[in-house]
Each structure stands twice: as C-alpha cells, then as structure tokens.
Coordinates of C-alpha atoms and ligand atoms in Angstrom, one line a residue:
N210 CA 234.5 225.5 -136.2
Y211 CA 231.5 227.7 -134.7
F212 CA 230.6 227.7 -138.4
C213 CA 230.2 223.7 -138.3
N214 CA 228.6 223.5 -135.1
I215 CA 225.6 225.2 -136.3
L216 CA 225.3 223.1 -139.5
M217 CA 225.8 219.8 -137.5
D218 CA 222.9 221.0 -135.0
K219 CA 220.3 221.9 -137.7
D220 CA 218.2 219.1 -136.6
S221 CA 217.9 219.9 -132.6
L222 CA 215.5 222.5 -133.2
K223 CA 213.1 219.9 -134.6
K224 CA 213.9 217.8 -131.4
I225 CA 213.2 220.5 -129.2
V226 CA 209.8 221.6 -130.8
S227 CA 208.6 218.3 -130.4
H228 CA 209.9 217.4 -127.3
S229 CA 208.2 221.0 -126.0
K230 CA 204.8 219.4 -126.9
E231 CA 205.1 216.0 -125.8
Y232 CA 206.0 217.2 -122.3
G233 CA 203.8 219.8 -121.8
F234 CA 206.3 222.8 -122.4
I235 CA 204.8 224.6 -125.3
F236 CA 201.6 224.0 -127.5
P237 CA 200.9 225.4 -130.8
S238 CA 198.0 227.9 -130.4
S239 CA 194.4 226.9 -131.7
E240 CA 195.7 223.6 -132.8
I241 CA 192.4 221.8 -133.2
Y242 CA 191.5 224.6 -136.2
E243 CA 195.0 224.4 -137.5
G244 CA 196.7 226.7 -135.5
L245 CA 197.9 230.1 -136.0
N246 CA 201.2 230.8 -137.5
A247 CA 203.7 232.1 -134.9
I248 CA 201.3 232.2 -132.0
Y249 CA 202.3 229.6 -129.1
D250 CA 200.6 228.5 -126.1
Y251 CA 202.6 227.4 -122.7
A252 CA 201.6 224.1 -121.0
H253 CA 202.0 223.5 -117.4
N254 CA 205.8 222.9 -117.4
G255 CA 206.4 225.6 -119.9
T256 CA 204.1 228.0 -117.8
L257 CA 205.9 227.1 -114.5
L258 CA 209.8 227.7 -116.3
K259 CA 208.4 231.0 -117.8
N260 CA 207.3 232.2 -114.5
N261 CA 210.5 231.3 -112.7
I262 CA 212.6 233.0 -115.8
R263 CA 210.4 235.9 -115.5
E264 CA 210.8 235.9 -111.3
Y265 CA 214.5 235.5 -111.8
W266 CA 214.6 238.7 -114.0
W267 CA 212.1 240.9 -111.9
K268 CA 213.7 240.1 -108.6
S269 CA 217.4 240.7 -109.8
M270 CA 216.3 243.8 -111.3
V271 CA 213.6 245.3 -108.8
Q272 CA 214.4 243.5 -105.7
L273 CA 218.2 243.6 -105.8
N274 CA 218.5 247.2 -107.2
D275 CA 217.6 250.2 -104.6
D276 CA 217.2 252.0 -107.9
I277 CA 215.0 250.1 -109.7
V278 CA 211.2 250.3 -109.4
G279 CA 208.4 248.4 -111.2
I280 CA 205.5 249.4 -113.3
D281 CA 202.7 247.1 -115.2
S282 CA 201.6 249.5 -117.8
A283 CA 198.5 248.9 -120.2
I284 CA 199.0 247.1 -123.7
F285 CA 196.6 249.9 -125.2
M286 CA 198.1 253.4 -125.0
H287 CA 197.1 256.5 -126.8
P288 CA 197.9 256.4 -130.5
K289 CA 199.8 259.4 -130.3
T290 CA 202.6 257.4 -128.5
W291 CA 203.5 255.6 -131.3
V292 CA 204.0 258.8 -133.7
A293 CA 206.1 260.3 -131.0
S294 CA 208.3 257.1 -130.8
G295 CA 208.8 257.0 -134.2
H296 CA 207.2 253.7 -134.5
V297 CA 204.4 255.1 -137.1
D298 CA 206.9 256.1 -139.4
A299 CA 209.9 253.9 -139.2
F300 CA 208.8 250.2 -137.7
N301 CA 208.7 248.7 -140.9
D302 CA 210.4 245.5 -142.6
P303 CA 211.0 245.3 -146.3
L304 CA 208.3 243.3 -148.0
I305 CA 208.1 241.1 -151.5
D306 CA 205.4 239.3 -153.4
N307 CA 205.8 237.0 -155.8
K308 CA 203.5 237.8 -158.6
D309 CA 202.7 234.0 -159.5
S310 CA 201.9 232.4 -156.0
K311 CA 201.0 235.7 -154.6
K312 CA 202.9 234.6 -151.5
R313 CA 204.5 237.3 -149.3
Y314 CA 208.0 237.1 -148.1
R315 CA 210.8 239.3 -146.2
A316 CA 213.4 240.4 -148.8
D317 CA 216.3 240.4 -146.0
V318 CA 214.7 236.8 -144.8
L319 CA 215.0 235.7 -148.7
I320 CA 218.5 236.7 -149.0
E321 CA 219.5 234.9 -145.8
E322 CA 218.0 231.7 -146.7
H323 CA 219.6 231.9 -149.9
I324 CA 222.8 232.3 -148.1
E325 CA 221.9 229.5 -145.8
K326 CA 221.5 227.2 -148.8
L327 CA 225.0 227.8 -149.7
N328 CA 225.7 227.0 -146.1
L329 CA 224.3 223.9 -146.9
K330 CA 226.4 223.0 -149.7
I331 CA 229.5 223.5 -147.9
Q332 CA 228.3 220.9 -145.3
K333 CA 227.7 218.6 -148.2
E334 CA 231.3 218.9 -149.2
I335 CA 232.5 218.6 -145.5
N336 CA 230.5 215.1 -145.3
K337 CA 231.5 213.8 -148.7
A338 CA 235.5 214.8 -147.4
E339 CA 234.8 213.1 -144.0
K340 CA 233.8 210.0 -145.4
R341 CA 236.7 209.8 -147.9
F342 CA 239.3 210.7 -145.7
K343 CA 237.8 208.9 -142.5
E344 CA 239.7 209.0 -139.2
K345 CA 242.4 211.5 -140.9
F346 CA 239.8 214.3 -141.7
D347 CA 240.9 217.5 -140.3
K348 CA 237.5 219.6 -140.9
K349 CA 239.0 222.9 -139.7
Q350 CA 242.1 222.4 -142.4
F351 CA 239.6 221.4 -145.1
I352 CA 237.3 224.3 -144.7
E353 CA 240.5 226.6 -145.0
T354 CA 242.1 224.8 -147.8
S355 CA 239.3 223.1 -150.2
P356 CA 239.0 225.4 -153.3
R357 CA 235.4 224.8 -153.7
V358 CA 234.4 225.6 -150.1
K359 CA 236.6 228.7 -150.4
Q360 CA 234.6 229.7 -153.5
I361 CA 231.4 229.3 -151.6
L362 CA 232.3 231.1 -148.7
S363 CA 233.4 234.1 -150.7
S364 CA 230.4 234.2 -152.6
V365 CA 228.5 234.3 -148.7
E366 CA 230.5 237.0 -148.1
D367 CA 229.9 239.0 -151.0
I368 CA 226.1 238.4 -150.7
K369 CA 226.3 239.7 -147.0
S370 CA 228.4 242.8 -147.6
K371 CA 225.7 243.5 -150.5
M372 CA 223.0 243.1 -148.4
V373 CA 224.3 245.3 -145.5
S374 CA 225.1 248.3 -147.8
A375 CA 221.5 248.1 -149.2
F376 CA 219.7 248.1 -145.6
E377 CA 222.2 250.5 -144.6
N378 CA 221.4 252.7 -147.4
D379 CA 217.7 252.3 -146.8
D380 CA 217.9 251.4 -150.8
L381 CA 215.0 249.0 -151.7
T382 CA 216.0 248.9 -155.4
Q383 CA 219.4 247.5 -154.6
V384 CA 217.8 245.0 -152.3
K385 CA 215.5 244.0 -155.3
N386 CA 218.4 244.1 -157.6
L387 CA 220.4 241.6 -155.5
I388 CA 217.4 239.4 -155.1
D389 CA 217.1 239.2 -159.0
E390 CA 221.1 238.8 -159.4
L391 CA 221.3 235.6 -157.3
E392 CA 217.9 234.6 -158.8
I393 CA 216.1 233.6 -155.9
K394 CA 212.9 231.6 -156.6
C395 CA 209.7 231.7 -154.9
P396 CA 209.4 228.0 -152.8
I397 CA 205.8 227.7 -153.7
S398 CA 205.8 228.8 -157.6
G399 CA 209.2 228.4 -158.4
T400 CA 209.5 231.6 -160.4
C401 CA 211.7 234.6 -160.2
N402 CA 208.3 237.0 -161.0
W403 CA 208.8 239.5 -158.0
T404 CA 207.2 242.6 -157.1
E405 CA 209.5 245.8 -156.1
V406 CA 210.6 245.6 -152.3
R407 CA 208.4 247.9 -150.1
Q408 CA 208.5 248.8 -146.4
F409 CA 205.6 246.8 -144.4
N410 CA 204.7 248.2 -140.6
L411 CA 204.8 245.9 -138.0
M412 CA 202.1 247.3 -135.9
F413 CA 198.6 245.6 -135.5
K414 CA 195.9 248.0 -135.5
T415 CA 192.7 247.8 -133.5
K416 CA 189.8 249.8 -132.6
L417 CA 188.8 251.2 -129.3
G418 CA 185.0 252.6 -128.5
A419 CA 181.6 250.8 -129.3
S420 CA 180.6 253.1 -132.2
E421 CA 181.9 253.7 -135.5
D422 CA 182.0 257.3 -135.4
S423 CA 183.3 257.9 -132.0
S424 CA 185.9 255.0 -132.0
M425 CA 189.5 255.6 -132.1
D426 CA 192.4 253.5 -134.1
L427 CA 194.6 252.3 -131.6
Y428 CA 198.0 250.0 -131.9
L429 CA 198.9 247.1 -130.0
R430 CA 202.0 248.0 -128.4
P431 CA 205.1 246.7 -130.2
E432 CA 207.5 247.3 -127.3
T433 CA 206.8 247.8 -123.8
A434 CA 209.2 250.6 -123.2
Q435 CA 206.7 253.5 -124.3
G436 CA 204.6 252.5 -121.4
I437 CA 207.7 253.1 -119.1
F438 CA 208.3 256.7 -120.9
L439 CA 204.8 257.7 -120.4
N440 CA 204.9 257.3 -116.7
Y441 CA 208.2 258.4 -116.4
L442 CA 207.1 261.6 -114.5
N443 CA 204.5 259.9 -112.2
V444 CA 206.9 257.1 -111.2
Q445 CA 209.8 259.4 -110.7
K446 CA 207.4 261.8 -108.5
T447 CA 205.6 258.8 -106.5
S448 CA 208.7 256.7 -105.9
R449 CA 210.8 259.9 -105.2
M450 CA 213.5 258.4 -107.3
K451 CA 216.6 260.7 -107.9
I452 CA 218.5 260.5 -111.2
P453 CA 220.3 257.9 -112.1
F454 CA 217.4 255.4 -111.3
G455 CA 215.4 252.5 -113.4
I456 CA 212.1 251.5 -114.0
A457 CA 211.2 247.8 -114.9
Q458 CA 208.3 245.9 -116.6
T459 CA 207.8 242.7 -118.2
G460 CA 204.4 242.3 -120.4
K461 CA 203.3 241.3 -123.6
A462 CA 204.2 243.0 -127.1
F463 CA 202.9 242.3 -130.6
R464 CA 204.4 242.6 -133.9
N465 CA 202.9 241.3 -137.3
E466 CA 206.2 239.5 -138.3
I467 CA 206.0 239.2 -142.0
V468 CA 208.0 235.8 -141.8
A469 CA 207.7 234.4 -138.2
R470 CA 209.7 231.4 -138.0
Q471 CA 212.3 229.2 -135.9
F472 CA 209.6 228.4 -133.1
I473 CA 209.1 231.0 -130.2
F474 CA 212.3 232.7 -131.5
R475 CA 210.2 235.0 -133.8
M476 CA 206.5 235.1 -132.6
R477 CA 203.7 237.8 -133.4
E478 CA 202.6 237.9 -129.9
F479 CA 205.4 237.5 -127.1
E480 CA 206.4 238.7 -123.8
Q481 CA 209.6 241.4 -123.3
M482 CA 211.2 242.2 -120.1
E483 CA 212.4 245.6 -120.1
M484 CA 214.3 248.1 -118.1
Q485 CA 214.6 251.9 -118.7
F486 CA 217.5 253.4 -116.9
F487 CA 217.4 257.1 -116.4
I488 CA 220.9 259.1 -116.0
Q489 CA 222.6 262.5 -116.5
P490 CA 223.2 263.3 -120.3
G491 CA 227.0 262.9 -121.0
S492 CA 227.0 259.7 -118.8
Q493 CA 225.5 257.3 -121.1
S494 CA 228.7 255.7 -122.3
K495 CA 229.6 254.6 -118.6
W496 CA 226.2 253.4 -118.0
F497 CA 226.1 251.5 -121.4
D498 CA 229.3 249.5 -120.4
I499 CA 227.8 248.9 -116.8
W500 CA 224.8 247.4 -118.0
K501 CA 226.0 245.4 -121.0
K502 CA 228.3 243.7 -118.3
K503 CA 225.4 243.2 -115.7
R504 CA 223.4 241.7 -118.3
L505 CA 226.0 239.2 -119.5
D506 CA 226.6 238.4 -115.8
W507 CA 222.9 237.7 -115.3
H508 CA 222.8 235.1 -118.0
L509 CA 226.3 233.7 -116.8
N510 CA 225.0 233.3 -113.3
I511 CA 222.9 230.7 -114.5
G512 CA 225.8 228.2 -115.4
I513 CA 225.3 228.7 -119.2
D514 CA 228.7 228.2 -120.4
D515 CA 229.9 231.5 -121.5
S516 CA 231.2 230.1 -125.2
S517 CA 227.1 230.1 -125.7
F518 CA 227.2 234.0 -125.6
R519 CA 228.9 236.8 -127.4
Y520 CA 228.6 240.5 -127.5
H521 CA 227.7 242.2 -131.1
D522 CA 228.0 246.1 -131.4
H523 CA 225.8 247.6 -133.9
D524 CA 227.3 249.4 -136.6
K525 CA 223.9 250.7 -138.0
L526 CA 222.0 252.2 -135.1
A527 CA 218.2 252.7 -134.6
H528 CA 216.6 256.1 -135.1
Y529 CA 216.6 256.7 -131.3
A530 CA 220.2 255.2 -130.4
D531 CA 223.8 256.3 -130.1
A532 CA 225.0 253.1 -129.3
A533 CA 223.5 249.5 -129.5
C534 CA 224.7 246.3 -128.5
D535 CA 223.0 242.9 -128.6
I536 CA 223.7 239.9 -126.4
E537 CA 223.6 236.7 -128.7
F538 CA 223.3 233.3 -127.9
L539 CA 224.2 230.3 -129.8
F540 CA 220.5 229.0 -131.2
P541 CA 220.5 225.5 -132.6
F542 CA 220.3 228.2 -136.2
G543 CA 223.2 230.2 -134.9
F544 CA 224.2 232.9 -132.9
K545 CA 221.2 235.5 -132.7
E546 CA 220.2 238.4 -130.7
L547 CA 218.5 237.3 -127.4
E548 CA 218.9 240.8 -125.6
G549 CA 219.5 244.4 -126.7
I550 CA 221.2 246.9 -124.6
H551 CA 220.6 250.3 -125.9
S552 CA 221.5 254.1 -125.4
R553 CA 218.6 255.7 -126.4
T554 CA 219.7 259.4 -125.7
D555 CA 216.8 261.7 -124.7
F556 CA 215.0 260.8 -127.9
D557 CA 211.7 258.9 -126.4
L558 CA 211.0 261.4 -123.4
K559 CA 212.1 264.4 -125.8
S560 CA 209.5 263.7 -128.3
H561 CA 206.8 262.8 -126.1
E562 CA 207.3 266.4 -124.5
E563 CA 207.0 267.7 -127.9
L564 CA 204.0 265.9 -129.3
S565 CA 202.3 266.2 -125.6
G566 CA 203.1 269.8 -124.7
K567 CA 203.9 268.4 -121.3
K568 CA 207.3 269.3 -119.6
I569 CA 209.0 265.9 -119.0
Q570 CA 212.0 267.1 -117.2
Y571 CA 213.9 266.4 -114.2
F572 CA 215.3 268.8 -111.7
D573 CA 218.8 267.8 -110.9
P574 CA 219.4 269.0 -107.1
V575 CA 223.3 268.0 -107.8
L576 CA 223.8 270.0 -111.0
D577 CA 221.0 272.7 -110.0
K578 CA 219.4 272.5 -113.2
N579 CA 216.5 270.9 -115.4
Y580 CA 217.0 268.5 -118.2
I581 CA 215.6 265.5 -119.8
P582 CA 217.2 262.8 -118.9
Y583 CA 219.0 260.3 -121.3
V584 CA 218.1 256.4 -121.0
V585 CA 220.1 253.5 -121.2
E586 CA 217.7 250.3 -121.5
T587 CA 218.0 246.4 -121.6
S588 CA 215.4 244.7 -123.3
I589 CA 215.4 241.1 -123.6
G590 CA 212.5 238.6 -125.0
L591 CA 211.2 236.2 -122.4
D592 CA 210.2 234.0 -124.9
R593 CA 213.9 233.9 -126.3
M594 CA 215.5 233.3 -123.0
F595 CA 212.9 230.6 -122.7
L596 CA 214.1 229.2 -126.0
A597 CA 217.9 229.7 -124.9
I598 CA 217.4 227.4 -121.9
L599 CA 215.7 224.8 -123.8
T600 CA 218.7 224.6 -126.1
Y601 CA 221.1 224.8 -123.5
S602 CA 219.0 221.9 -121.4
F603 CA 218.1 219.6 -123.9
K604 CA 220.2 216.4 -124.3
M605 CA 219.5 213.0 -126.0
E606 CA 221.7 210.7 -123.8
T607 CA 223.0 207.0 -124.5
L608 CA 223.8 205.5 -121.3
D609 CA 226.2 202.9 -120.7
D610 CA 223.8 200.0 -121.1
G611 CA 223.0 201.2 -124.5
S612 CA 219.7 202.6 -123.5
T613 CA 218.8 206.4 -124.2
R614 CA 217.0 208.9 -122.2
N615 CA 215.9 212.3 -123.1
V616 CA 217.2 214.7 -120.3
M617 CA 216.7 218.5 -119.9
S618 CA 219.3 219.8 -117.7
I619 CA 217.4 223.1 -116.6
P620 CA 219.2 225.3 -114.5
K621 CA 217.7 223.8 -110.9
Q622 CA 216.3 227.0 -109.7
L623 CA 214.4 227.7 -112.9
A624 CA 213.3 224.1 -113.1
P625 CA 209.5 223.7 -113.7
N626 CA 209.5 221.4 -110.8
K627 CA 212.0 220.8 -108.3
L628 CA 211.7 217.8 -106.4
A629 CA 209.6 214.8 -107.7
F630 CA 208.2 212.3 -105.0
L631 CA 208.0 209.0 -106.1
P632 CA 206.8 206.0 -103.7
L633 CA 208.2 202.8 -104.7
L634 CA 204.6 200.8 -104.3
K635 CA 201.2 202.0 -104.5
K636 CA 200.8 200.2 -101.1
D637 CA 202.2 199.3 -97.7
G638 CA 201.3 202.7 -96.4
L639 CA 204.3 204.0 -98.8
P640 CA 201.8 206.9 -100.7
E641 CA 200.8 207.8 -97.1
Y642 CA 204.2 208.2 -95.8
T643 CA 205.0 210.4 -99.0
S644 CA 202.2 212.5 -99.1
K645 CA 203.0 213.6 -95.3
I646 CA 206.7 214.5 -96.3
M647 CA 205.5 216.4 -99.3
K648 CA 203.6 218.7 -97.1
D649 CA 206.9 220.3 -95.6
F650 CA 207.8 221.1 -99.3
K651 CA 204.7 222.4 -101.0
H652 CA 204.7 225.8 -99.6
K653 CA 208.2 226.5 -100.6
I654 CA 208.7 225.0 -104.1
N655 CA 206.9 223.1 -106.9
I656 CA 206.8 219.5 -106.5
V657 CA 205.4 216.8 -108.2
Y658 CA 204.1 213.4 -107.1
D659 CA 204.0 210.3 -109.3
E660 CA 203.0 206.8 -108.5
K661 CA 202.4 205.0 -111.6
D662 CA 204.6 202.5 -113.7
A663 CA 207.9 201.2 -112.3
I664 CA 210.6 203.4 -111.0
G665 CA 212.7 203.7 -114.1
R666 CA 210.0 204.8 -116.3
R667 CA 209.3 207.8 -113.6
Y668 CA 212.8 208.7 -113.4
R669 CA 212.9 209.1 -117.4
R670 CA 209.6 211.2 -117.1
Q671 CA 211.0 213.5 -114.6
D672 CA 214.3 213.8 -116.4
A673 CA 212.5 214.9 -119.6
I674 CA 210.7 217.5 -118.1
G675 CA 213.8 218.7 -116.1
T676 CA 213.1 218.0 -112.5
P677 CA 216.5 218.2 -110.6
Y678 CA 215.9 215.5 -107.9
C679 CA 213.6 212.6 -107.3
I680 CA 212.8 211.2 -104.0
T681 CA 211.7 207.5 -103.7
I682 CA 210.2 206.5 -100.6
D683 CA 210.7 202.6 -100.0
H684 CA 210.0 200.2 -97.2
Q685 CA 213.5 201.0 -95.4
T686 CA 212.0 204.7 -95.4
L687 CA 209.3 203.6 -93.0
E688 CA 212.0 201.9 -90.7
D689 CA 214.5 204.5 -90.4
D690 CA 212.9 207.8 -92.4
T691 CA 215.8 207.9 -95.0
F692 CA 214.8 207.9 -98.5
T693 CA 216.6 207.7 -102.1
I694 CA 217.7 211.0 -103.8
R695 CA 218.7 210.8 -107.3
D696 CA 220.3 213.3 -109.2
R697 CA 218.8 214.2 -112.9
D698 CA 222.2 215.0 -114.4
S699 CA 225.0 212.4 -112.7
M700 CA 221.7 209.8 -111.7
E701 CA 223.7 209.1 -108.7
Q702 CA 221.5 207.9 -105.9
K703 CA 222.2 208.4 -101.8
R704 CA 220.1 207.9 -99.0
I705 CA 219.2 210.7 -97.0
K706 CA 216.9 212.0 -94.3
I707 CA 214.6 214.8 -94.6
D708 CA 216.7 217.6 -92.9
Q709 CA 219.1 216.9 -95.5
L710 CA 216.6 217.4 -98.1
K711 CA 215.4 220.7 -96.7
K712 CA 219.1 221.8 -96.6
I713 CA 219.4 220.8 -100.4
V714 CA 216.3 222.9 -101.5
E715 CA 217.5 225.9 -99.4
D716 CA 221.1 225.7 -101.0
E717 CA 220.4 224.7 -104.6
L718 CA 216.7 224.8 -105.8
T719 CA 215.4 228.4 -104.4
L720 CA 215.8 231.5 -106.3
K721 CA 217.3 232.8 -103.4
S722 CA 220.4 230.7 -104.0
L723 CA 220.4 231.9 -107.6
L724 CA 220.4 235.7 -106.8
K725 CA 222.7 235.8 -103.9
N726 CA 225.5 235.4 -106.5
L727 CA 224.8 238.4 -108.3
N728 CA 226.9 240.9 -107.8
N729 CA 225.0 244.1 -107.5
Ligands
LIG135 P1 215.3 241.4 -134.1 O1 216.5 241.8 -134.9 O2 215.7 239.8 -134.2 O3 213.7 241.3 -135.0 P2 214.6 243.6 -132.5 O4 216.3 244.0 -132.8 O5 213.7 243.9 -133.5 O6 214.9 241.6 -132.6 P3 214.3 244.7 -130.2 O7 213.0 245.5 -130.7 O8 215.5 245.3 -129.6 O9 214.6 243.5 -131.1 O10 213.2 243.8 -129.2 C1 214.1 243.5 -127.7 C2 213.9 242.0 -127.5 O11 212.5 241.5 -127.6 C3 214.8 241.3 -128.3 O12 215.8 241.0 -127.9 C4 214.0 239.6 -128.3 O13 214.7 238.9 -127.3 C5 212.5 240.2 -128.4 N1 212.0 240.0 -129.5 C6 211.8 241.0 -130.6 N2 211.0 240.6 -131.3 C7 210.4 239.4 -130.9 C8 209.6 238.8 -131.6 N3 209.1 238.6 -132.6 N4 209.4 237.3 -131.1 C9 209.8 237.1 -129.8 N5 210.7 238.1 -129.2 C10 211.2 238.9 -129.7

C-alpha cells in the first residue's frame, strides 16, 4: 500500500512548489537571472514558518534541558578541521559523465531513477487493471499476484541489491558495470557513452585573505557539527558542564551536491540543527536509544501522524560512527531521511586532538580519570523539516457546495501567522475597532490584517497560508464586543469575546503550549 501511495502522490510535490511561490513561502533564488540550481530564498511566510520550526527545536533542546547549552560558531573554520574530520578524504559522491552530452550525473541517482521508471511501469499496470476491473479491483491483491508486476518488482530488488553491494564495497567499477548492464541512457544525448565512475568531493572551496601569496584555502562548512567539536573544551569549561551534557547549534551548511533536485529536500546551501551529546565511553548504546526516542517524540508532538515516520537503522556506517539511524518521513517522493541520529564515538575529538596537538580530555570526578568523551549526535535539516511540514499540511479540498480550497493545515503553534483580523467592511468604524483590538495580540504573536475583497476570498487567502483562526469584526461587534472566530480546518464559526480569544491564543497558539507536552 505504501508503494502505491508514493506513486499516487507524484504530482503533489509540483503543487507544493507552485503553492510555495504563489503564497510567499519559497522563491527560487536569483530568479531574474534564470535562477541558481538548488538554491532557494525564503519569502515572508516561509521565513516566519522557518523561524518557528527553528525556535521549536532550539527551545526543546536548550531551554528544556538543563544539560544542553547552545553556541553559534562561524561558517569559516581552519582548513585542518576538515582533514581531521575526514571530509577532505571521504566526503564524496560517485560521479559519472556522459561523453556525448558532456553532462554530469550522480551514478547512484542514475540507478535510482532507473528503478523509479520501473516503478512507474508498475503504476501503469495498476491503472490499466483498475480501469478493467472497476469497483471489484483490489490493488493489494493485484500487486501480489500479477505476473508482470511480480517480474518488475523482482528486477527492482535485484538492481537494489547489486547497487548496495557495489557501494558497500566502494567498488566503482561494479557501479559502472551496473549502469552498462541496465543500458541507462543520458536523458540529453540519449546515448550510453559513459565515462568511468569517480568520486567527487562535496565541499565548496574559497579563499581567506586579500593577497594571492598570503591567502589561505578554506572550505564552506559541510556540517555544523565540527564547530561544536572545536569549541568543546571552551564550552565545557565556561559553562561548567559535567558529562553527560550537550551542545546545540543551528546554522548554514554547504554541499556541492552533484544532482540537487526535489525542491528544498536537497539543496546546496541549507540549514542544519545539530546537537552533540558528550558521554562516558561505553554508555553510547544507552544514549543512542534515548535520543532516538526523544527525537521521534519531538516530531510526533507537533501532531503529525506516526504513520508518516519510520526509523531506518544503517547497516553501512560512516567512517566516524558505531551506530546510526535515520528518522525517515513520507515525503511526496517516498520515505526519505529527515533526521540522523549518530553514535560518533570519540572519532572527531580524538582526530582533532591528534592533528592540533592540544589535549581535548575530560576529567571525570566520578570515575576519577581523564578520557576523550564519546558523542551521540542528532542532526536535522531545517529545510527538510520545512518540506515535511508542507507535505503534511498542504491539502486541496472539495467542499460540500462543490467549490475547492487550498488549505495549509500547518500545526497551529508553528503557523506563520496565528490570527488574521478582518473587518467586514472598510467603513462604519470597523477598521478602527479592529486595529484597537489587534494591539492586544501584536506583542505576543504574529498576526495579519486584511480588509480587501469579500470576506469569503479573505478566508481562502488565510487558509492558503495556514492561519489557524480568522477574526471577523462586524456591526454587532460595535454593540456587544463579540466577534466571529473561524477555524481554518473545520471552517466552523462562533462568536466570542476578547478574553476568550486571549485564552485560545495562550492554550493553542503559543510555542509554550507545544513545548509543555514534551516529556523531557
Ligand atoms: P542524504 O543521505 O540525504 O544526502 P546525509 O546522510 O548526507 O543526507 P547528514 O550528513 O546526516 O545527511 O546530515 C544531517 C541532516 O542534514 C540530514 O538528515 C538532512 O535533514 C540535512 N541535509 C543533508 N544534506 C542536505 C541537503 N543537501 N539539503 C538539505 N538538507 C540536507
């Protein structure tokens, strides 16, 4: 069923992309110059939503946990950082060029796209059968019994296992052989005239310093974590933290992804929210399990159904890890990594100690000895979280009267604007009354004012940007100080007074109301 869901949802990413632009969430960057591939700018509503997600993460880490402190380290770091971390040697993707079109591709993505084509063939078979059998059609049974579908599914499995084995063995010749065997063609030239597969380092290079001779080669950081490791000693001492404790940071990271597609899922400039938790060696498996659970709870706390998430434990581990798990989310293109939880051992601190020659040890008064702490990290892309929320929230509804509406059911506490104030008419003192009551809310939450167009159109505009409640001020308001509150999701309306509205804001719309349900 999951398999069918993905295929049926293929169009929804396109709709999310155009809705995001039309309603001021996300713009393609440098659009007047034809744009920059995989770089995006956040518009007004997008910035508000992004800030809210970041704040929810930051407060749940730093404000709710006495044993986690924050930092904000620089993007530029000494180039030796990336030698010690292993990024100079190992932060690579497999690259392949088509000799005729001169276009460059990621070898693993070419194979994945081939698999996707096979999946589409299955979808076609399903569509044909659905037409033929009409109401009697049982999709699950069809997938399990149709010989054609079974045959395609088995080739998909075969390709996947060959691909995994090639990458696990770092065998690029095997990867190339698979591309040849599948006769994968370049979409531009239409030929199979490929180069060998080779590794491509994803870090962006730049220079520090004004003169050619004295300037130094630098990298834009590909992850924020190293800023935490380099500051470990300073933070531990100045914050007087005892192990176990964590350091949290949010900030930009840069990766020269070979193929960056799927909107803000894979960008070249993106934002990470990372927390490194420093622990006693030997306790990593306990803390790994604790953080796996805590992070999933954080996601579920915003109200997204748990069927949209799943854990994916890694069999193949990165050079620094002794355990790793992704929290995957059901994006419009299937379950994909949203967040990683990694047990990084003492790999990073130890490498920095060796390369810098500076002791990075912790004296543990309980054990009465020095050691390099172990680390369990949680790492999530802010932009990916944003896309997860858009995926969950965006709906195109057909109403009882046959009309349609686009609604963003964004979790209320994270919505860009919490209330929209709408005077029914632009006269009779209604706008003046409205701006007077708005003053009571402005200092606490983001609100919007809209007096243009008929009230129905104004409701639709707010639905489309995810405003949880619309407040309509009419002539009765002037008489008895009541106004209409309309719920975004149910579209129900009722009359309330300002004190009731203040209570709704407090109980349902503040970040506090979200944070207090987290079990820290
Ligand atoms: P992927 O396998 O998707 O490339 P990754 O395993 O390289 O991701 P990590 O290095 O573990 O990712 O980074 C931690 C988090 O940062 C990811 O879970 C993801 O949310 C986010 N992230 C990584 N790369 C990108 C990117 N290019 N664009 C947006 N977010 C990203």
